[in-house]
Amino acid sequence: MNSSCHQLRATVSRIALALGISLAFALNAASAEAQGPPPPGHFVDATEKLGIHFRQQASPTSKKYLLEAMGSGVALFDYDNDGRLDIFFANGARLDDPTPKGTIPKKDNPKYWNRLFHQKSDGTFEDVTEHAGLTGFGYSTGVAVGDYDNDGFEDLYVAGYGRSTLYHNNGDGTFTDVTAAAGVPAAAMPAPSGRVCGQRGARDEREGGREGAGAQRGAPASGREVAQKSSHVTLLGGSDAGRPQGRLPLCLDIRTRRAENL
């Protein structure tokens, strides 16, 4: 008899629990339906308030060099392993108008420097660029992050026209340029006159009277020949040095947005 009563009470308890859970779900669904859809996200510009003072310097010119439209790279990474994301901005450099062939844009003013902002414990940022040794070289266009030597600190590779640089994170808040020691080519690929090369954003000063989008396919050509045949592409630089013999890079026609092998 006692056993039967115990089983009955247990069954009643399970039924009551199931009914209670069902009722809770029903009330929650009714409440959500009454409230309607959640409001859309709302963002507030907190750039200045958080201490992030950066403006990308494109150095616009009347020549409309391709570099001016490249934009800059940005990386969010925890360079000092404090558990908070820091921000690195790649920046442009001064472009003369016109820019003489063979010259490299220079970061000859602090406004052209790349910038590293360290996030503090209160969520604001401080500019630690100079202390970290990351002011940069040339016209920077991108950045990649990775711990290439597995020492627990993330390193930086900053790409750009004029120079690309590998920075080793020393673990003390500073970085060291190890481009040469690591065997990574530092200089941008020389830009043959009138041709778009492998270095992204390389252009040469436009010359009038040129026609067509490229030279005859598969045929070697001198820098002068390509300059005469390669229209609507202007490059910074003007040397054929470093170009593999018998190989011509890609030519971009700005008007049609089409690329052809020269």
PDB file of C-alpha atoms in Angstrom:
ATOM      1  CA  MET A   1       0.000   0.000   0.000  1.00  0.00           C
ATOM      2  CA  ASN A   2       2.743   2.413   0.981  1.00  0.00           C
ATOM      3  CA  SER A   3       4.632   1.550  -2.202  1.00  0.00           C
ATOM      4  CA  SER A   4       1.589   2.311  -4.345  1.00  0.00           C
ATOM      5  CA  CYS A   5       1.106   5.685  -2.642  1.00  0.00           C
ATOM      6  CA  HIS A   6       4.778   6.559  -3.152  1.00  0.00           C
ATOM      7  CA  GLN A   7       4.589   5.752  -6.857  1.00  0.00           C
ATOM      8  CA  LEU A   8       1.396   7.804  -7.183  1.00  0.00           C
ATOM      9  CA  ARG A   9       2.977  10.815  -5.524  1.00  0.00           C
ATOM     10  CA  ALA A  10       6.034  10.529  -7.799  1.00  0.00           C
ATOM     11  CA  THR A  11       3.853  10.379 -10.901  1.00  0.00           C
ATOM     12  CA  VAL A  12       1.834  13.401  -9.788  1.00  0.00           C
ATOM     13  CA  SER A  13       5.076  15.329  -9.117  1.00  0.00           C
ATOM     14  CA  ARG A  14       6.430  14.581 -12.615  1.00  0.00           C
ATOM     15  CA  ILE A  15       3.138  15.646 -14.206  1.00  0.00           C
ATOM     16  CA  ALA A  16       3.133  18.874 -12.186  1.00  0.00           C
ATOM     17  CA  LEU A  17       6.746  19.609 -13.180  1.00  0.00           C
ATOM     18  CA  ALA A  18       5.988  19.028 -16.862  1.00  0.00           C
ATOM     19  CA  LEU A  19       2.941  21.290 -16.682  1.00  0.00           C
ATOM     20  CA  GLY A  20       4.979  23.979 -14.948  1.00  0.00           C
ATOM     21  CA  ILE A  21       7.697  23.913 -17.623  1.00  0.00           C
ATOM     22  CA  SER A  22       5.103  24.025 -20.404  1.00  0.00           C
ATOM     23  CA  LEU A  23       3.371  26.968 -18.762  1.00  0.00           C
ATOM     24  CA  ALA A  24       6.684  28.835 -18.392  1.00  0.00           C
ATOM     25  CA  PHE A  25       7.493  28.382 -22.096  1.00  0.00           C
ATOM     26  CA  ALA A  26       3.985  29.527 -23.057  1.00  0.00           C
ATOM     27  CA  LEU A  27       4.235  32.665 -20.917  1.00  0.00           C
ATOM     28  CA  ASN A  28       7.683  33.473 -22.276  1.00  0.00           C
ATOM     29  CA  ALA A  29       6.486  33.099 -25.880  1.00  0.00           C
ATOM     30  CA  ALA A  30       3.448  35.286 -25.193  1.00  0.00           C
ATOM     31  CA  SER A  31       5.658  37.937 -23.593  1.00  0.00           C
ATOM     32  CA  ALA A  32       8.070  37.940 -26.543  1.00  0.00           C
ATOM     33  CA  GLU A  33       5.171  38.222 -28.991  1.00  0.00           C
ATOM     34  CA  ALA A  34       3.724  41.139 -27.059  1.00  0.00           C
ATOM     35  CA  GLN A  35       7.068  42.960 -27.050  1.00  0.00           C
ATOM     36  CA  GLY A  36       7.551  42.592 -30.807  1.00  0.00           C
ATOM     37  CA  PRO A  37      10.862  42.212 -32.655  1.00  0.00           C
ATOM     38  CA  PRO A  38      14.024  43.411 -30.911  1.00  0.00           C
ATOM     39  CA  PRO A  39      15.129  46.945 -31.789  1.00  0.00           C
ATOM     40  CA  PRO A  40      17.850  47.346 -34.426  1.00  0.00           C
ATOM     41  CA  GLY A  41      21.442  47.781 -33.324  1.00  0.00           C
ATOM     42  CA  HIS A  42      22.597  51.301 -32.563  1.00  0.00           C
ATOM     43  CA  PHE A  43      26.207  52.431 -32.946  1.00  0.00           C
ATOM     44  CA  VAL A  44      27.823  55.587 -31.614  1.00  0.00           C
ATOM     45  CA  ASP A  45      31.046  57.076 -33.018  1.00  0.00           C
ATOM     46  CA  ALA A  46      33.417  56.877 -30.056  1.00  0.00           C
ATOM     47  CA  THR A  47      36.662  57.354 -31.998  1.00  0.00           C
ATOM     48  CA  GLU A  48      37.730  60.651 -30.477  1.00  0.00           C
ATOM     49  CA  LYS A  49      36.360  59.815 -27.042  1.00  0.00           C
ATOM     50  CA  LEU A  50      38.468  56.660 -26.897  1.00  0.00           C
ATOM     51  CA  GLY A  51      41.628  58.493 -27.968  1.00  0.00           C
ATOM     52  CA  ILE A  52      42.010  57.081 -31.481  1.00  0.00           C
ATOM     53  CA  HIS A  53      43.394  59.982 -33.496  1.00  0.00           C
ATOM     54  CA  PHE A  54      44.150  58.731 -36.984  1.00  0.00           C
ATOM     55  CA  ARG A  55      43.453  60.073 -40.460  1.00  0.00           C
ATOM     56  CA  GLN A  56      44.661  58.159 -43.493  1.00  0.00           C
ATOM     57  CA  GLN A  57      46.828  60.349 -45.728  1.00  0.00           C
ATOM     58  CA  ALA A  58      46.179  59.490 -49.378  1.00  0.00           C
ATOM     59  CA  SER A  59      48.155  62.496 -50.718  1.00  0.00           C
ATOM     60  CA  PRO A  60      45.743  63.304 -53.577  1.00  0.00           C
ATOM     61  CA  THR A  61      47.336  64.725 -56.735  1.00  0.00           C
ATOM     62  CA  SER A  62      46.101  65.992 -60.091  1.00  0.00           C
ATOM     63  CA  LYS A  63      47.655  62.876 -61.676  1.00  0.00           C
ATOM     64  CA  LYS A  64      45.252  60.559 -59.814  1.00  0.00           C
ATOM     65  CA  TYR A  65      47.958  58.005 -59.032  1.00  0.00           C
ATOM     66  CA  LEU A  66      46.566  54.566 -58.240  1.00  0.00           C
ATOM     67  CA  LEU A  67      48.145  54.658 -54.789  1.00  0.00           C
ATOM     68  CA  GLU A  68      45.770  57.463 -53.825  1.00  0.00           C
ATOM     69  CA  ALA A  69      42.787  55.110 -54.120  1.00  0.00           C
ATOM     70  CA  MET A  70      44.357  52.133 -52.349  1.00  0.00           C
ATOM     71  CA  GLY A  71      43.215  52.958 -48.844  1.00  0.00           C
ATOM     72  CA  SER A  72      45.150  51.721 -45.830  1.00  0.00           C
ATOM     73  CA  GLY A  73      45.320  48.504 -43.836  1.00  0.00           C
ATOM     74  CA  VAL A  74      44.303  47.987 -40.230  1.00  0.00           C
ATOM     75  CA  ALA A  75      44.996  45.221 -37.724  1.00  0.00           C
ATOM     76  CA  LEU A  76      43.357  44.477 -34.379  1.00  0.00           C
ATOM     77  CA  PHE A  77      45.696  42.347 -32.282  1.00  0.00           C
ATOM     78  CA  ASP A  78      46.928  42.024 -28.711  1.00  0.00           C
ATOM     79  CA  TYR A  79      50.595  42.918 -29.138  1.00  0.00           C
ATOM     80  CA  ASP A  80      51.407  42.983 -25.401  1.00  0.00           C
ATOM     81  CA  ASN A  81      49.304  39.968 -24.319  1.00  0.00           C
ATOM     82  CA  ASP A  82      47.286  41.937 -21.767  1.00  0.00           C
ATOM     83  CA  GLY A  83      44.007  40.445 -23.001  1.00  0.00           C
ATOM     84  CA  ARG A  84      42.868  43.616 -24.765  1.00  0.00           C
ATOM     85  CA  LEU A  85      42.859  44.294 -28.512  1.00  0.00           C
ATOM     86  CA  ASP A  86      45.183  47.010 -29.773  1.00  0.00           C
ATOM     87  CA  ILE A  87      44.956  48.753 -33.158  1.00  0.00           C
ATOM     88  CA  PHE A  88      47.571  49.242 -35.890  1.00  0.00           C
ATOM     89  CA  PHE A  89      46.912  51.515 -38.878  1.00  0.00           C
ATOM     90  CA  ALA A  90      48.980  51.522 -42.069  1.00  0.00           C
ATOM     91  CA  ASN A  91      49.260  55.004 -43.546  1.00  0.00           C
ATOM     92  CA  GLY A  92      50.231  56.652 -46.820  1.00  0.00           C
ATOM     93  CA  ALA A  93      53.099  59.020 -47.555  1.00  0.00           C
ATOM     94  CA  ARG A  94      53.790  62.253 -49.382  1.00  0.00           C
ATOM     95  CA  LEU A  95      53.254  62.135 -53.145  1.00  0.00           C
ATOM     96  CA  ASP A  96      54.660  65.011 -55.187  1.00  0.00           C
ATOM     97  CA  ASP A  97      52.478  66.390 -57.971  1.00  0.00           C
ATOM     98  CA  PRO A  98      53.778  65.161 -60.316  1.00  0.00           C
ATOM     99  CA  THR A  99      55.925  62.467 -58.730  1.00  0.00           C
ATOM    100  CA  PRO A 100      59.256  62.099 -60.583  1.00  0.00           C
ATOM    101  CA  LYS A 101      59.903  58.662 -62.013  1.00  0.00           C
ATOM    102  CA  GLY A 102      61.993  56.391 -59.846  1.00  0.00           C
ATOM    103  CA  THR A 103      61.238  58.188 -56.585  1.00  0.00           C
ATOM    104  CA  ILE A 104      59.707  56.588 -53.507  1.00  0.00           C
ATOM    105  CA  PRO A 105      57.038  58.344 -51.400  1.00  0.00           C
ATOM    106  CA  LYS A 106      58.383  59.373 -48.014  1.00  0.00           C
ATOM    107  CA  LYS A 107      56.874  59.583 -44.541  1.00  0.00           C
ATOM    108  CA  ASP A 108      58.648  62.888 -43.924  1.00  0.00           C
ATOM    109  CA  ASN A 109      55.951  64.248 -41.614  1.00  0.00           C
ATOM    110  CA  PRO A 110      54.363  62.641 -38.526  1.00  0.00           C
ATOM    111  CA  LYS A 111      50.964  62.812 -40.206  1.00  0.00           C
ATOM    112  CA  TYR A 112      52.173  60.111 -42.620  1.00  0.00           C
ATOM    113  CA  TRP A 113      53.370  57.720 -39.926  1.00  0.00           C
ATOM    114  CA  ASN A 114      51.800  54.341 -39.403  1.00  0.00           C
ATOM    115  CA  ARG A 115      50.137  54.262 -35.979  1.00  0.00           C
ATOM    116  CA  LEU A 116      49.899  51.797 -33.108  1.00  0.00           C
ATOM    117  CA  PHE A 117      47.267  52.437 -30.441  1.00  0.00           C
ATOM    118  CA  HIS A 118      47.495  50.518 -27.168  1.00  0.00           C
ATOM    119  CA  GLN A 119      44.225  49.784 -25.388  1.00  0.00           C
ATOM    120  CA  LYS A 120      44.309  50.672 -21.711  1.00  0.00           C
ATOM    121  CA  SER A 121      42.365  48.958 -18.913  1.00  0.00           C
ATOM    122  CA  ASP A 122      39.603  51.610 -19.028  1.00  0.00           C
ATOM    123  CA  GLY A 123      38.887  50.944 -22.725  1.00  0.00           C
ATOM    124  CA  THR A 124      40.600  54.077 -24.039  1.00  0.00           C
ATOM    125  CA  PHE A 125      43.654  54.048 -26.305  1.00  0.00           C
ATOM    126  CA  GLU A 126      47.077  55.683 -26.248  1.00  0.00           C
ATOM    127  CA  ASP A 127      49.382  56.295 -29.203  1.00  0.00           C
ATOM    128  CA  VAL A 128      52.559  54.272 -28.653  1.00  0.00           C
ATOM    129  CA  THR A 129      53.872  54.412 -32.226  1.00  0.00           C
ATOM    130  CA  GLU A 130      57.237  56.032 -31.546  1.00  0.00           C
ATOM    131  CA  HIS A 131      57.969  53.931 -28.473  1.00  0.00           C
ATOM    132  CA  ALA A 132      57.115  50.772 -30.411  1.00  0.00           C
ATOM    133  CA  GLY A 133      59.303  51.782 -33.380  1.00  0.00           C
ATOM    134  CA  LEU A 134      56.527  51.491 -35.960  1.00  0.00           C
ATOM    135  CA  THR A 135      56.496  54.860 -37.746  1.00  0.00           C
ATOM    136  CA  GLY A 136      57.120  53.025 -41.021  1.00  0.00           C
ATOM    137  CA  PHE A 137      58.635  53.490 -44.472  1.00  0.00           C
ATOM    138  CA  GLY A 138      57.250  54.446 -47.874  1.00  0.00           C
ATOM    139  CA  TYR A 139      53.566  54.350 -48.775  1.00  0.00           C
ATOM    140  CA  SER A 140      52.041  51.622 -46.584  1.00  0.00           C
ATOM    141  CA  THR A 141      48.980  49.849 -47.976  1.00  0.00           C
ATOM    142  CA  GLY A 142      48.366  46.793 -45.795  1.00  0.00           C
ATOM    143  CA  VAL A 143      49.303  44.834 -42.709  1.00  0.00           C
ATOM    144  CA  ALA A 144      49.331  41.172 -41.635  1.00  0.00           C
ATOM    145  CA  VAL A 145      49.661  39.764 -38.114  1.00  0.00           C
ATOM    146  CA  GLY A 146      51.226  36.479 -37.042  1.00  0.00           C
ATOM    147  CA  ASP A 147      53.681  35.018 -34.544  1.00  0.00           C
ATOM    148  CA  TYR A 148      56.237  33.893 -37.124  1.00  0.00           C
ATOM    149  CA  ASP A 149      58.801  32.685 -34.570  1.00  0.00           C
ATOM    150  CA  ASN A 150      56.383  31.128 -32.052  1.00  0.00           C
ATOM    151  CA  ASP A 151      57.643  33.155 -29.105  1.00  0.00           C
ATOM    152  CA  GLY A 152      54.124  33.955 -27.923  1.00  0.00           C
ATOM    153  CA  PHE A 153      54.083  37.540 -29.223  1.00  0.00           C
ATOM    154  CA  GLU A 154      52.377  38.524 -32.468  1.00  0.00           C
ATOM    155  CA  ASP A 155      54.588  40.112 -35.101  1.00  0.00           C
ATOM    156  CA  LEU A 156      53.715  42.471 -37.968  1.00  0.00           C
ATOM    157  CA  TYR A 157      54.318  42.462 -41.710  1.00  0.00           C
ATOM    158  CA  VAL A 158      53.559  45.870 -43.225  1.00  0.00           C
ATOM    159  CA  ALA A 159      53.213  45.921 -47.004  1.00  0.00           C
ATOM    160  CA  GLY A 160      53.568  49.015 -49.124  1.00  0.00           C
ATOM    161  CA  TYR A 161      54.983  50.778 -52.160  1.00  0.00           C
ATOM    162  CA  GLY A 162      58.640  51.621 -51.682  1.00  0.00           C
ATOM    163  CA  ARG A 163      59.206  49.117 -48.907  1.00  0.00           C
ATOM    164  CA  SER A 164      57.537  46.203 -47.144  1.00  0.00           C
ATOM    165  CA  THR A 165      58.746  45.489 -43.613  1.00  0.00           C
ATOM    166  CA  LEU A 166      58.729  42.542 -41.223  1.00  0.00           C
ATOM    167  CA  TYR A 167      58.649  43.674 -37.590  1.00  0.00           C
ATOM    168  CA  HIS A 168      59.539  41.302 -34.749  1.00  0.00           C
ATOM    169  CA  ASN A 169      57.622  41.835 -31.524  1.00  0.00           C
ATOM    170  CA  ASN A 170      60.253  42.012 -28.781  1.00  0.00           C
ATOM    171  CA  GLY A 171      57.740  41.357 -26.011  1.00  0.00           C
ATOM    172  CA  ASP A 172      58.549  44.602 -24.184  1.00  0.00           C
ATOM    173  CA  GLY A 173      56.268  46.910 -26.150  1.00  0.00           C
ATOM    174  CA  THR A 174      58.775  47.507 -28.937  1.00  0.00           C
ATOM    175  CA  PHE A 175      59.281  46.062 -32.418  1.00  0.00           C
ATOM    176  CA  THR A 176      62.458  45.483 -34.430  1.00  0.00           C
ATOM    177  CA  ASP A 177      62.792  45.633 -38.217  1.00  0.00           C
ATOM    178  CA  VAL A 178      64.094  42.160 -39.084  1.00  0.00           C
ATOM    179  CA  THR A 179      63.294  42.284 -42.799  1.00  0.00           C
ATOM    180  CA  ALA A 180      66.872  41.753 -43.960  1.00  0.00           C
ATOM    181  CA  ALA A 181      67.804  39.286 -41.226  1.00  0.00           C
ATOM    182  CA  ALA A 182      64.752  37.155 -42.017  1.00  0.00           C
ATOM    183  CA  GLY A 183      65.562  37.135 -45.722  1.00  0.00           C
ATOM    184  CA  VAL A 184      62.354  38.925 -46.691  1.00  0.00           C
ATOM    185  CA  PRO A 185      62.741  41.301 -49.684  1.00  0.00           C
ATOM    186  CA  ALA A 186      62.230  44.797 -48.334  1.00  0.00           C
ATOM    187  CA  ALA A 187      62.040  46.825 -51.532  1.00  0.00           C
ATOM    188  CA  ALA A 188      58.967  47.032 -53.679  1.00  0.00           C
ATOM    189  CA  MET A 189      59.234  45.399 -57.090  1.00  0.00           C
ATOM    190  CA  PRO A 190      60.689  47.991 -59.496  1.00  0.00           C
ATOM    191  CA  ALA A 191      57.945  49.385 -61.664  1.00  0.00           C
ATOM    192  CA  PRO A 192      58.901  49.270 -65.346  1.00  0.00           C
ATOM    193  CA  SER A 193      57.813  52.449 -67.104  1.00  0.00           C
ATOM    194  CA  GLY A 194      54.207  52.257 -68.208  1.00  0.00           C
ATOM    195  CA  ARG A 195      53.467  48.892 -66.608  1.00  0.00           C
ATOM    196  CA  VAL A 196      51.571  47.665 -63.588  1.00  0.00           C
ATOM    197  CA  CYS A 197      53.880  45.312 -61.704  1.00  0.00           C
ATOM    198  CA  GLY A 198      53.412  42.730 -58.995  1.00  0.00           C
ATOM    199  CA  GLN A 199      53.732  45.403 -56.326  1.00  0.00           C
ATOM    200  CA  ARG A 200      50.177  46.421 -55.646  1.00  0.00           C
ATOM    201  CA  GLY A 201      49.535  50.068 -56.382  1.00  0.00           C
ATOM    202  CA  ALA A 202      52.694  50.772 -58.372  1.00  0.00           C
ATOM    203  CA  ARG A 203      52.194  53.352 -61.134  1.00  0.00           C
ATOM    204  CA  ASP A 204      54.225  55.581 -63.356  1.00  0.00           C
ATOM    205  CA  GLU A 205      53.565  59.114 -64.537  1.00  0.00           C
ATOM    206  CA  ARG A 206      51.082  59.131 -67.419  1.00  0.00           C
ATOM    207  CA  GLU A 207      52.407  60.101 -70.830  1.00  0.00           C
ATOM    208  CA  GLY A 208      50.136  61.454 -73.529  1.00  0.00           C
ATOM    209  CA  GLY A 209      49.560  59.956 -76.947  1.00  0.00           C
ATOM    210  CA  ARG A 210      49.646  56.274 -75.961  1.00  0.00           C
ATOM    211  CA  GLU A 211      47.115  53.837 -77.367  1.00  0.00           C
ATOM    212  CA  GLY A 212      45.912  50.332 -76.491  1.00  0.00           C
ATOM    213  CA  ALA A 213      45.945  48.384 -73.251  1.00  0.00           C
ATOM    214  CA  GLY A 214      49.207  46.536 -73.744  1.00  0.00           C
ATOM    215  CA  ALA A 215      51.905  45.285 -76.031  1.00  0.00           C
ATOM    216  CA  GLN A 216      51.688  42.178 -78.198  1.00  0.00           C
ATOM    217  CA  ARG A 217      51.142  39.156 -75.980  1.00  0.00           C
ATOM    218  CA  GLY A 218      54.148  36.946 -75.369  1.00  0.00           C
ATOM    219  CA  ALA A 219      56.621  39.299 -76.991  1.00  0.00           C
ATOM    220  CA  PRO A 220      59.437  40.811 -74.892  1.00  0.00           C
ATOM    221  CA  ALA A 221      59.527  44.579 -74.955  1.00  0.00           C
ATOM    222  CA  SER A 222      61.666  47.327 -73.532  1.00  0.00           C
ATOM    223  CA  GLY A 223      60.397  49.771 -70.974  1.00  0.00           C
ATOM    224  CA  ARG A 224      60.127  52.451 -73.667  1.00  0.00           C
ATOM    225  CA  GLU A 225      58.136  50.205 -76.018  1.00  0.00           C
ATOM    226  CA  VAL A 226      55.673  49.283 -73.299  1.00  0.00           C
ATOM    227  CA  ALA A 227      55.370  52.891 -72.206  1.00  0.00           C
ATOM    228  CA  GLN A 228      54.357  53.795 -75.739  1.00  0.00           C
ATOM    229  CA  LYS A 229      51.833  50.956 -76.067  1.00  0.00           C
ATOM    230  CA  SER A 230      50.449  50.764 -72.526  1.00  0.00           C
ATOM    231  CA  SER A 231      47.688  53.342 -72.206  1.00  0.00           C
ATOM    232  CA  HIS A 232      45.798  54.710 -69.197  1.00  0.00           C
ATOM    233  CA  VAL A 233      48.113  53.110 -66.652  1.00  0.00           C
ATOM    234  CA  THR A 234      50.443  55.383 -64.727  1.00  0.00           C
ATOM    235  CA  LEU A 235      53.110  54.016 -62.421  1.00  0.00           C
ATOM    236  CA  LEU A 236      55.462  55.396 -59.824  1.00  0.00           C
ATOM    237  CA  GLY A 237      58.947  54.429 -60.912  1.00  0.00           C
ATOM    238  CA  GLY A 238      60.574  53.772 -64.250  1.00  0.00           C
ATOM    239  CA  SER A 239      63.222  51.092 -64.239  1.00  0.00           C
ATOM    240  CA  ASP A 240      63.322  47.721 -65.965  1.00  0.00           C
ATOM    241  CA  ALA A 241      65.811  46.463 -63.387  1.00  0.00           C
ATOM    242  CA  GLY A 242      64.748  43.265 -61.737  1.00  0.00           C
ATOM    243  CA  ARG A 243      62.299  42.170 -64.419  1.00  0.00           C
ATOM    244  CA  PRO A 244      62.713  38.511 -65.411  1.00  0.00           C
ATOM    245  CA  GLN A 245      63.897  38.248 -69.009  1.00  0.00           C
ATOM    246  CA  GLY A 246      61.141  37.395 -71.481  1.00  0.00           C
ATOM    247  CA  ARG A 247      58.369  37.905 -68.915  1.00  0.00           C
ATOM    248  CA  LEU A 248      56.088  40.913 -68.873  1.00  0.00           C
ATOM    249  CA  PRO A 249      53.720  41.689 -66.013  1.00  0.00           C
ATOM    250  CA  LEU A 250      50.020  42.389 -66.114  1.00  0.00           C
ATOM    251  CA  CYS A 251      48.673  45.605 -67.640  1.00  0.00           C
ATOM    252  CA  LEU A 252      45.553  47.222 -66.184  1.00  0.00           C
ATOM    253  CA  ASP A 253      43.364  49.402 -68.391  1.00  0.00           C
ATOM    254  CA  ILE A 254      41.758  51.905 -66.028  1.00  0.00           C
ATOM    255  CA  ARG A 255      38.926  52.715 -68.451  1.00  0.00           C
ATOM    256  CA  THR A 256      37.680  49.147 -68.950  1.00  0.00           C
ATOM    257  CA  ARG A 257      38.878  47.703 -65.602  1.00  0.00           C
ATOM    258  CA  ARG A 258      40.324  44.793 -67.614  1.00  0.00           C
ATOM    259  CA  ALA A 259      43.749  43.275 -67.156  1.00  0.00           C
ATOM    260  CA  GLU A 260      45.832  41.807 -69.944  1.00  0.00           C
ATOM    261  CA  ASN A 261      49.190  40.075 -70.090  1.00  0.00           C
ATOM    262  CA  LEU A 262      51.655  42.218 -71.968  1.00  0.00           C
TER     263      LEU A 262
END
